[in-house]
């Protein structure tokens, strides 16, 4: 049985919940051929990646899938790549506001996800759920975490990816798209089953 | 046991499915204290209301709830009112394109829904689904049907309402919000349970 | 020369500016065949209409055009009608939060604008600007004002209408559509020239 | 006097106009300290960059600024980077539909724009227009062109950037944000004046 480490984020930016951890924490412990290890990650540049790497040291995963919130998006969006860039329009939970600094000084400008992004998005849609590939994970802590994972596990057999979730209905108010929690959970399961 | 007639629309405007009938046709035959009668309504000004009135003659419902598609909306939206206005930016399925003509010549400018619209939207949200009250059912066949029902059953005990659904994920493409079919069905159930 | 009274609103809901008054206050004093009288209206249910009626008593306008902000809309939107309904999701500037109370007890459920709404929207588009007809002015103070004007001048020769404006770019942040101030001013001029 | 080459695209995907060329072709021949050379580029993977490079051979520009259409966006968006990826959800004007192939085999995964992207976006906002930085130029011909320019002029003094424009009002219909042509022209001027 293969080992999947899946991460969710704590709330940030004034929100009281983060759909990523709400969904991740409710996943079953086995999905398809994967044993599932869940961990909660702080919304802090740098520290997010450190915690994830510590957990990976313990779990020894075959695949690392990080999940985050992208308020305003209308679909579950597997990310194609991470960029070597940090920029915060609001401070992270440690009060950091980097402005166009690199995640890894001297690292590649961008790293492509090593999970099958197109197939994961297709699998989400085939489950009757909204799923599209995204070409930008932003420059906030989500991107920071994905870049750090891809950089740290480059040249290894550990595959890394990221999936952004829309708002939950309770966060969305009148103006933003949202997706029910149950649908998010189903979308993540579909994406995991498409890993291989 | 009370009697609920619930209607869904046929596809229109180039779409191959209409989420309203997809969801309505999958509802159970009993929901709370209601026996549920489902019927499919054509997307045709005038004819929509005629068919619904014929069905109501047969079913003798206590409540008539009409369901329609509002592509681009991000939530399930119970409608507060219908206006005495027909306007088509695309022809209906009979080729009609009225331009600011009345539904009922001499009728009230608008009629308020006689179901508990705010309570229905709250119930949808309490079920973890996106639900907001809408103040406009448009001026297309959806509004035509709601106006016709409210006008025909004014001064009676038959209560009438309308709920618009977002696109299904398969209709939404990259740019529009959508809601999975299962969530639409749950939202309709929640709204029906809030009727009284 | 005919007389046009045009109103804009004060800021509300935490915003520091209201595009309606920003645009209205910059209009010239003559537009086509109209002498233009501008007035600033408070964002308060009831009081908005009272102030507008006092001003109309002084200006003796042939046409009253009220302008308001509809944050989130992507176009300049002449309103087709007002409904006899007050509902506030945020308190008005006097702290009032009505919940589904009428503007005028016993008044018509809705009143149609008495300016040429479709023609105004077309004129805006012909000027190369985004303009579409709206079927709902909401249930907040904008609708309150339009309903009050239409109700007060029903059966007279005074024609009344309402146009909603999008956010200004400085209000819109990353997620909302907006329109530059100069374009708003041009859109209002185009709509006024389409009055007759 | 410095030399600016600015490019716009031909229409594609069923549209009859492309706001990028509409705006570019109407720019003056001098803006600030720049002599402005305009050229029209085909919407074809590969060929777009070839034509631009031929023109640059002739114009010998100090700065190359490419402009494109991003239908659905609400602001004028200077692009932060280009990715080494081609993907077409609709065929280009030569019928090509690449699926996750590189722009330059063996090239960097991404290249950062060499114009002052944040300053350009600020300048657009200071002009009262909607301007935000974008972290993705997509994977269609716009990105293809920007990547090709950045790759071809890496290690030289020629700086390269890309700005995406929203729809024009006539393209936007009811559902999409748009910006008037005059505002696009003003936004491009503001961005050019912010180059240095």
PDB file of C-alpha atoms in Angstrom, chain C residues 22-156:
ATOM      1  CA  UNK C  22     -18.478  61.451  -7.747  1.00  0.00           C
ATOM      2  CA  UNK C  23     -19.954  61.172 -11.227  1.00  0.00           C
ATOM      3  CA  UNK C  24     -23.075  63.301 -10.755  1.00  0.00           C
ATOM      4  CA  UNK C  25     -21.202  66.211  -9.185  1.00  0.00           C
ATOM      5  CA  UNK C  26     -18.898  66.356 -12.220  1.00  0.00           C
ATOM      6  CA  UNK C  27     -21.654  66.526 -14.844  1.00  0.00           C
ATOM      7  CA  UNK C  28     -21.960  69.769 -16.801  1.00  0.00           C
ATOM      8  CA  UNK C  29     -24.916  72.088 -16.082  1.00  0.00           C
ATOM      9  CA  UNK C  30     -26.400  71.539 -19.508  1.00  0.00           C
ATOM     10  CA  UNK C  31     -26.660  68.241 -21.373  1.00  0.00           C
ATOM     11  CA  UNK C  32     -28.499  68.223 -24.703  1.00  0.00           C
ATOM     12  CA  UNK C  33     -31.827  69.986 -24.200  1.00  0.00           C
ATOM     13  CA  UNK C  34     -31.662  69.716 -20.407  1.00  0.00           C
ATOM     14  CA  UNK C  35     -30.696  72.119 -17.680  1.00  0.00           C
ATOM     15  CA  UNK C  36     -29.162  69.910 -15.001  1.00  0.00           C
ATOM     16  CA  UNK C  37     -29.782  70.255 -11.246  1.00  0.00           C
ATOM     17  CA  UNK C  38     -27.622  68.035  -9.040  1.00  0.00           C
ATOM     18  CA  UNK C  39     -28.311  67.011  -5.483  1.00  0.00           C
ATOM     19  CA  UNK C  40     -26.705  64.775  -2.902  1.00  0.00           C
ATOM     20  CA  UNK C  41     -29.010  62.319  -1.127  1.00  0.00           C
ATOM     21  CA  UNK C  42     -28.430  60.581   2.236  1.00  0.00           C
ATOM     22  CA  UNK C  43     -28.296  56.776   2.361  1.00  0.00           C
ATOM     23  CA  UNK C  44     -31.278  56.495   4.709  1.00  0.00           C
ATOM     24  CA  UNK C  45     -34.516  54.670   4.113  1.00  0.00           C
ATOM     25  CA  UNK C  46     -37.373  57.158   3.916  1.00  0.00           C
ATOM     26  CA  UNK C  47     -35.206  60.229   4.410  1.00  0.00           C
ATOM     27  CA  UNK C  48     -33.651  59.726   0.950  1.00  0.00           C
ATOM     28  CA  UNK C  49     -37.043  60.140  -0.698  1.00  0.00           C
ATOM     29  CA  UNK C  50     -38.034  63.062   1.531  1.00  0.00           C
ATOM     30  CA  UNK C  51     -34.931  65.034   0.596  1.00  0.00           C
ATOM     31  CA  UNK C  52     -35.412  64.250  -3.086  1.00  0.00           C
ATOM     32  CA  UNK C  53     -39.039  65.404  -2.962  1.00  0.00           C
ATOM     33  CA  UNK C  54     -38.044  68.656  -1.233  1.00  0.00           C
ATOM     34  CA  UNK C  55     -35.458  69.312  -3.925  1.00  0.00           C
ATOM     35  CA  UNK C  56     -37.970  68.485  -6.652  1.00  0.00           C
ATOM     36  CA  UNK C  57     -40.344  71.020  -5.117  1.00  0.00           C
ATOM     37  CA  UNK C  58     -37.636  73.633  -5.653  1.00  0.00           C
ATOM     38  CA  UNK C  59     -36.262  72.524  -9.038  1.00  0.00           C
ATOM     39  CA  UNK C  60     -39.611  71.620 -10.652  1.00  0.00           C
ATOM     40  CA  UNK C  61     -37.913  69.036 -12.901  1.00  0.00           C
ATOM     41  CA  UNK C  62     -39.358  67.397 -16.006  1.00  0.00           C
ATOM     42  CA  UNK C  63     -37.212  64.333 -15.355  1.00  0.00           C
ATOM     43  CA  UNK C  64     -35.736  62.936 -12.130  1.00  0.00           C
ATOM     44  CA  UNK C  65     -32.803  60.595 -12.590  1.00  0.00           C
ATOM     45  CA  UNK C  66     -31.373  59.018  -9.450  1.00  0.00           C
ATOM     46  CA  UNK C  67     -27.918  57.448  -9.521  1.00  0.00           C
ATOM     47  CA  UNK C  68     -26.541  54.854  -7.097  1.00  0.00           C
ATOM     48  CA  UNK C  69     -23.736  52.370  -6.516  1.00  0.00           C
ATOM     49  CA  UNK C  70     -24.132  48.656  -7.186  1.00  0.00           C
ATOM     50  CA  UNK C  71     -20.803  47.197  -6.124  1.00  0.00           C
ATOM     51  CA  UNK C  72     -20.027  44.032  -8.034  1.00  0.00           C
ATOM     52  CA  UNK C  73     -21.916  44.885 -11.214  1.00  0.00           C
ATOM     53  CA  UNK C  74     -19.877  45.069 -14.393  1.00  0.00           C
ATOM     54  CA  UNK C  75     -21.977  47.615 -16.292  1.00  0.00           C
ATOM     55  CA  UNK C  76     -23.900  50.857 -15.977  1.00  0.00           C
ATOM     56  CA  UNK C  77     -27.443  49.614 -15.453  1.00  0.00           C
ATOM     57  CA  UNK C  78     -30.626  51.623 -15.936  1.00  0.00           C
ATOM     58  CA  UNK C  79     -33.279  50.058 -13.700  1.00  0.00           C
ATOM     59  CA  UNK C  80     -36.543  48.797 -15.136  1.00  0.00           C
ATOM     60  CA  UNK C  81     -38.577  48.950 -11.942  1.00  0.00           C
ATOM     61  CA  UNK C  82     -38.727  49.505  -8.199  1.00  0.00           C
ATOM     62  CA  UNK C  83     -40.400  47.147  -5.728  1.00  0.00           C
ATOM     63  CA  UNK C  84     -42.458  48.045  -2.687  1.00  0.00           C
ATOM     64  CA  UNK C  85     -39.993  46.392  -0.346  1.00  0.00           C
ATOM     65  CA  UNK C  86     -37.340  47.442   2.132  1.00  0.00           C
ATOM     66  CA  UNK C  87     -34.643  45.029   3.227  1.00  0.00           C
ATOM     67  CA  UNK C  88     -31.198  45.868   4.555  1.00  0.00           C
ATOM     68  CA  UNK C  89     -28.356  43.370   4.790  1.00  0.00           C
ATOM     69  CA  UNK C  90     -26.278  46.180   6.316  1.00  0.00           C
ATOM     70  CA  UNK C  91     -27.763  49.094   8.303  1.00  0.00           C
ATOM     71  CA  UNK C  92     -28.316  52.347   6.405  1.00  0.00           C
ATOM     72  CA  UNK C  93     -26.481  55.519   7.466  1.00  0.00           C
ATOM     73  CA  UNK C  94     -29.169  56.194  10.114  1.00  0.00           C
ATOM     74  CA  UNK C  95     -28.792  52.696  11.579  1.00  0.00           C
ATOM     75  CA  UNK C  96     -32.054  51.363  10.138  1.00  0.00           C
ATOM     76  CA  UNK C  97     -32.301  47.705   9.086  1.00  0.00           C
ATOM     77  CA  UNK C  98     -35.804  47.056   7.776  1.00  0.00           C
ATOM     78  CA  UNK C  99     -36.649  43.429   7.013  1.00  0.00           C
ATOM     79  CA  UNK C 100     -39.237  43.032   4.286  1.00  0.00           C
ATOM     80  CA  UNK C 101     -41.362  46.056   5.131  1.00  0.00           C
ATOM     81  CA  UNK C 102     -43.072  48.101   2.408  1.00  0.00           C
ATOM     82  CA  UNK C 103     -41.815  51.447   1.112  1.00  0.00           C
ATOM     83  CA  UNK C 104     -45.415  52.651   0.896  1.00  0.00           C
ATOM     84  CA  UNK C 105     -47.955  50.562   2.820  1.00  0.00           C
ATOM     85  CA  UNK C 106     -50.714  49.691   0.393  1.00  0.00           C
ATOM     86  CA  UNK C 107     -48.739  50.853  -2.637  1.00  0.00           C
ATOM     87  CA  UNK C 108     -48.356  48.799  -5.816  1.00  0.00           C
ATOM     88  CA  UNK C 109     -46.036  45.812  -5.477  1.00  0.00           C
ATOM     89  CA  UNK C 110     -43.773  47.374  -8.081  1.00  0.00           C
ATOM     90  CA  UNK C 111     -43.651  50.451 -10.279  1.00  0.00           C
ATOM     91  CA  UNK C 112     -41.976  50.621 -13.682  1.00  0.00           C
ATOM     92  CA  UNK C 113     -39.520  53.395 -14.427  1.00  0.00           C
ATOM     93  CA  UNK C 114     -41.023  56.096 -16.628  1.00  0.00           C
ATOM     94  CA  UNK C 115     -37.835  56.879 -18.530  1.00  0.00           C
ATOM     95  CA  UNK C 116     -36.887  54.914 -21.696  1.00  0.00           C
ATOM     96  CA  UNK C 117     -34.739  52.284 -19.986  1.00  0.00           C
ATOM     97  CA  UNK C 118     -33.867  50.119 -23.002  1.00  0.00           C
ATOM     98  CA  UNK C 119     -32.972  53.167 -25.087  1.00  0.00           C
ATOM     99  CA  UNK C 120     -30.747  54.530 -22.343  1.00  0.00           C
ATOM    100  CA  UNK C 121     -28.855  51.238 -22.068  1.00  0.00           C
ATOM    101  CA  UNK C 122     -28.432  51.130 -25.864  1.00  0.00           C
ATOM    102  CA  UNK C 123     -27.100  54.687 -25.885  1.00  0.00           C
ATOM    103  CA  UNK C 124     -24.522  53.779 -23.267  1.00  0.00           C
ATOM    104  CA  UNK C 125     -23.361  50.831 -25.374  1.00  0.00           C
ATOM    105  CA  UNK C 126     -23.293  52.940 -28.530  1.00  0.00           C
ATOM    106  CA  UNK C 127     -20.923  55.265 -26.680  1.00  0.00           C
ATOM    107  CA  UNK C 128     -18.537  52.298 -26.312  1.00  0.00           C
ATOM    108  CA  UNK C 129     -19.338  51.815 -22.650  1.00  0.00           C
ATOM    109  CA  UNK C 130     -20.826  48.823 -20.796  1.00  0.00           C
ATOM    110  CA  UNK C 131     -24.571  49.302 -20.384  1.00  0.00           C
ATOM    111  CA  UNK C 132     -27.309  46.762 -19.666  1.00  0.00           C
ATOM    112  CA  UNK C 133     -30.861  46.935 -18.365  1.00  0.00           C
ATOM    113  CA  UNK C 134     -31.343  45.732 -14.798  1.00  0.00           C
ATOM    114  CA  UNK C 135     -34.544  44.145 -13.536  1.00  0.00           C
ATOM    115  CA  UNK C 136     -33.791  44.755  -9.870  1.00  0.00           C
ATOM    116  CA  UNK C 137     -32.704  47.872  -8.030  1.00  0.00           C
ATOM    117  CA  UNK C 138     -32.386  45.760  -4.886  1.00  0.00           C
ATOM    118  CA  UNK C 139     -34.373  46.414  -1.700  1.00  0.00           C
ATOM    119  CA  UNK C 140     -31.982  48.898  -0.112  1.00  0.00           C
ATOM    120  CA  UNK C 141     -32.064  52.716  -0.194  1.00  0.00           C
ATOM    121  CA  UNK C 142     -31.602  52.928  -3.986  1.00  0.00           C
ATOM    122  CA  UNK C 143     -34.812  51.031  -4.588  1.00  0.00           C
ATOM    123  CA  UNK C 144     -36.468  52.969  -1.769  1.00  0.00           C
ATOM    124  CA  UNK C 145     -35.689  56.244  -3.507  1.00  0.00           C
ATOM    125  CA  UNK C 146     -36.798  55.091  -6.953  1.00  0.00           C
ATOM    126  CA  UNK C 147     -40.035  53.635  -5.613  1.00  0.00           C
ATOM    127  CA  UNK C 148     -40.751  56.851  -3.712  1.00  0.00           C
ATOM    128  CA  UNK C 149     -40.164  59.001  -6.785  1.00  0.00           C
ATOM    129  CA  UNK C 150     -42.287  56.801  -9.042  1.00  0.00           C
ATOM    130  CA  UNK C 151     -45.056  56.640  -6.437  1.00  0.00           C
ATOM    131  CA  UNK C 152     -45.013  60.384  -5.732  1.00  0.00           C
ATOM    132  CA  UNK C 153     -45.071  61.394  -9.389  1.00  0.00           C
ATOM    133  CA  UNK C 154     -47.446  58.714 -10.684  1.00  0.00           C
ATOM    134  CA  UNK C 155     -50.100  60.233 -12.907  1.00  0.00           C
ATOM    135  CA  UNK C 156     -48.011  63.382 -13.517  1.00  0.00           C
TER     136      UNK C 156
END
